[in-house]
Amino acid sequence: MATNISNTADTAEPKRGFTAGDAVLSGLFAALVIACGIALTYDFRALLAEQEGYAPGTPARFQPAPLRSPGTDDQVRPYDPSGAPRLLGEPVELPGFDGNPQDVISQPMSFHLGEEGEATAIGRITLGSFSRFEDFLAEQEGLARITFHSPGGSVRDAFAMADIIRANDLSTAVARNGYCASSCPLAFAGGIERTAPDPVWFGVHQVFTSEAEIGTLQEGMAGAQHISSEAQQLLDDMGVDPRAWIHAMATPKEQLYLFTDEEMAEYQWVTDN
């Protein structure tokens, strides 16, 4: 009997204390819990931001605040070529346009006649936007000003739009609470008088070409540099300080450099008239 008891004691699994391995596992588990908490907090804050008025995928989603002119500490923002920041309950003032701007901002640019010589250009500047704009102008009499609300797009079409705006002695504006980004400021520059009532987002970034147009890397870089020089020449011809385009050349295409009210005046994006 004593022998049996002894054998049982010898073969049973010995009791273990708290080992170094246990400490490592406990630490990993605690870190995992903390990481999950941080992730949940981030997702919750993002959800709140969307509920406060930002559409998913818009450039301003990360910043739960009304659209406003940027300060000197926050001038570089994300850029989404398919849309515009959504305001928190603030209407975008667009002469002649009766719909929801968010429904058409990602569509090819369309043109709408308002009252008293006012018209609106809203949407992306695509290949062919200039031709549609030219046809629109040919049908109008007494048109005096074009108001823009656009994420930009085709630089060539923006160049041509600026030229025909100037040739027709038209003024330009950015919609109050509106958006003029990428190539849109180039078209806007054609106005003989130019206004951008606060708040607006008015910004530029590097010129780039589509993959189908690039060819070799060297050809792509040369093409972008050439277009940038044309952009500076256009601004100079239109009375805008070409130094403004330095900010475009220094800002990646996934971002926007937004001009402050002071810079809008300094670079003569807006006129005093």
Short mmCIF file of N, CA, C and O in Angstrom, two decimals, residues 49-50 53-63 77-87 102 105 179 201:
data_model
loop_
_atom_site.label_atom_id
_atom_site.label_comp_id
_atom_site.label_asym_id
_atom_site.label_seq_id
_atom_site.Cartn_x
_atom_site.Cartn_y
_atom_site.Cartn_z
N ALA A 49 -17.38 61.84 -36.29
CA ALA A 49 -17.05 62.85 -37.29
C ALA A 49 -17.98 62.73 -38.49
O ALA A 49 -18.46 63.72 -39.03
N GLU A 50 -18.23 61.48 -38.94
CA GLU A 50 -19.12 61.29 -40.08
C GLU A 50 -20.53 61.74 -39.75
O GLU A 50 -21.22 62.37 -40.54
N GLY A 53 -21.32 65.37 -40.18
CA GLY A 53 -21.51 65.99 -41.49
C GLY A 53 -20.51 65.64 -42.55
O GLY A 53 -20.63 66.08 -43.66
N TYR A 54 -19.48 64.84 -42.29
CA TYR A 54 -18.50 64.53 -43.32
C TYR A 54 -18.88 63.25 -44.04
O TYR A 54 -19.16 62.23 -43.41
N ALA A 55 -18.87 63.30 -45.35
CA ALA A 55 -19.12 62.11 -46.14
C ALA A 55 -17.85 61.27 -46.20
O ALA A 55 -16.76 61.80 -46.30
N PRO A 56 -17.97 59.91 -46.12
CA PRO A 56 -16.78 59.07 -46.18
C PRO A 56 -15.98 59.34 -47.44
O PRO A 56 -16.54 59.48 -48.52
N GLY A 57 -14.66 59.45 -47.29
CA GLY A 57 -13.78 59.64 -48.42
C GLY A 57 -13.55 61.08 -48.81
O GLY A 57 -12.82 61.36 -49.75
N THR A 58 -14.18 62.03 -48.11
CA THR A 58 -13.95 63.42 -48.47
C THR A 58 -12.66 63.92 -47.85
O THR A 58 -12.21 63.40 -46.84
N PRO A 59 -12.05 64.95 -48.45
CA PRO A 59 -10.77 65.42 -47.95
C PRO A 59 -10.80 65.90 -46.51
O PRO A 59 -9.80 65.87 -45.82
N ALA A 60 -11.96 66.36 -46.04
CA ALA A 60 -12.01 66.96 -44.70
C ALA A 60 -12.50 66.01 -43.63
O ALA A 60 -12.72 66.41 -42.52
N ARG A 61 -12.63 64.73 -43.95
CA ARG A 61 -13.22 63.80 -43.00
C ARG A 61 -12.44 63.76 -41.69
O ARG A 61 -13.01 63.60 -40.62
N PHE A 62 -11.13 63.90 -41.77
CA PHE A 62 -10.30 63.78 -40.58
C PHE A 62 -10.47 64.94 -39.63
O PHE A 62 -10.05 64.85 -38.49
N GLN A 63 -11.10 66.02 -40.05
CA GLN A 63 -11.16 67.21 -39.22
C GLN A 63 -12.62 67.59 -38.96
O GLN A 63 -13.29 68.18 -39.79
N ARG A 77 -3.74 69.84 -46.59
CA ARG A 77 -4.83 68.92 -46.25
C ARG A 77 -4.88 67.78 -47.27
O ARG A 77 -4.40 67.93 -48.40
N PRO A 78 -5.51 66.67 -46.92
CA PRO A 78 -5.68 65.59 -47.90
C PRO A 78 -6.54 66.04 -49.08
O PRO A 78 -7.40 66.92 -48.93
N TYR A 79 -6.30 65.44 -50.24
CA TYR A 79 -7.03 65.80 -51.45
C TYR A 79 -7.72 64.58 -52.02
O TYR A 79 -7.11 63.52 -52.17
N ASP A 80 -9.01 64.74 -52.32
CA ASP A 80 -9.79 63.68 -52.96
C ASP A 80 -10.30 64.23 -54.29
O ASP A 80 -11.14 65.12 -54.30
N PRO A 81 -9.79 63.72 -55.42
CA PRO A 81 -10.18 64.28 -56.72
C PRO A 81 -11.63 64.02 -57.09
O PRO A 81 -12.14 64.61 -58.04
N SER A 82 -12.30 63.14 -56.35
CA SER A 82 -13.67 62.79 -56.71
C SER A 82 -14.73 63.57 -55.94
O SER A 82 -15.92 63.32 -56.10
N GLY A 83 -14.33 64.51 -55.10
CA GLY A 83 -15.35 65.22 -54.34
C GLY A 83 -14.81 66.44 -53.65
O GLY A 83 -13.72 66.92 -53.94
N ALA A 84 -15.61 66.95 -52.72
CA ALA A 84 -15.24 68.15 -51.98
C ALA A 84 -15.59 67.97 -50.52
O ALA A 84 -16.44 67.14 -50.18
N PRO A 85 -14.96 68.71 -49.62
CA PRO A 85 -15.34 68.64 -48.21
C PRO A 85 -16.81 69.00 -48.05
O PRO A 85 -17.32 69.89 -48.72
N ARG A 86 -17.47 68.32 -47.15
CA ARG A 86 -18.87 68.62 -46.88
C ARG A 86 -18.96 69.53 -45.67
O ARG A 86 -18.34 69.30 -44.65
N LEU A 87 -19.78 70.57 -45.79
CA LEU A 87 -19.94 71.52 -44.70
C LEU A 87 -20.88 70.97 -43.64
O LEU A 87 -21.67 70.06 -43.89
N GLN A 102 -23.24 68.13 -53.46
CA GLN A 102 -22.51 66.88 -53.21
C GLN A 102 -22.90 65.79 -54.21
O GLN A 102 -22.13 64.86 -54.44
N ILE A 105 -20.68 67.08 -57.55
CA ILE A 105 -19.31 67.59 -57.48
C ILE A 105 -18.31 66.61 -58.10
O ILE A 105 -17.26 67.01 -58.60
N TYR A 179 -15.46 75.39 -52.88
CA TYR A 179 -14.24 74.62 -53.07
C TYR A 179 -13.71 74.89 -54.47
O TYR A 179 -14.44 74.82 -55.46
N TRP A 201 -12.38 76.86 -49.50
CA TRP A 201 -11.11 76.13 -49.64
C TRP A 201 -10.61 76.38 -51.05
O TRP A 201 -11.30 76.05 -52.03
#
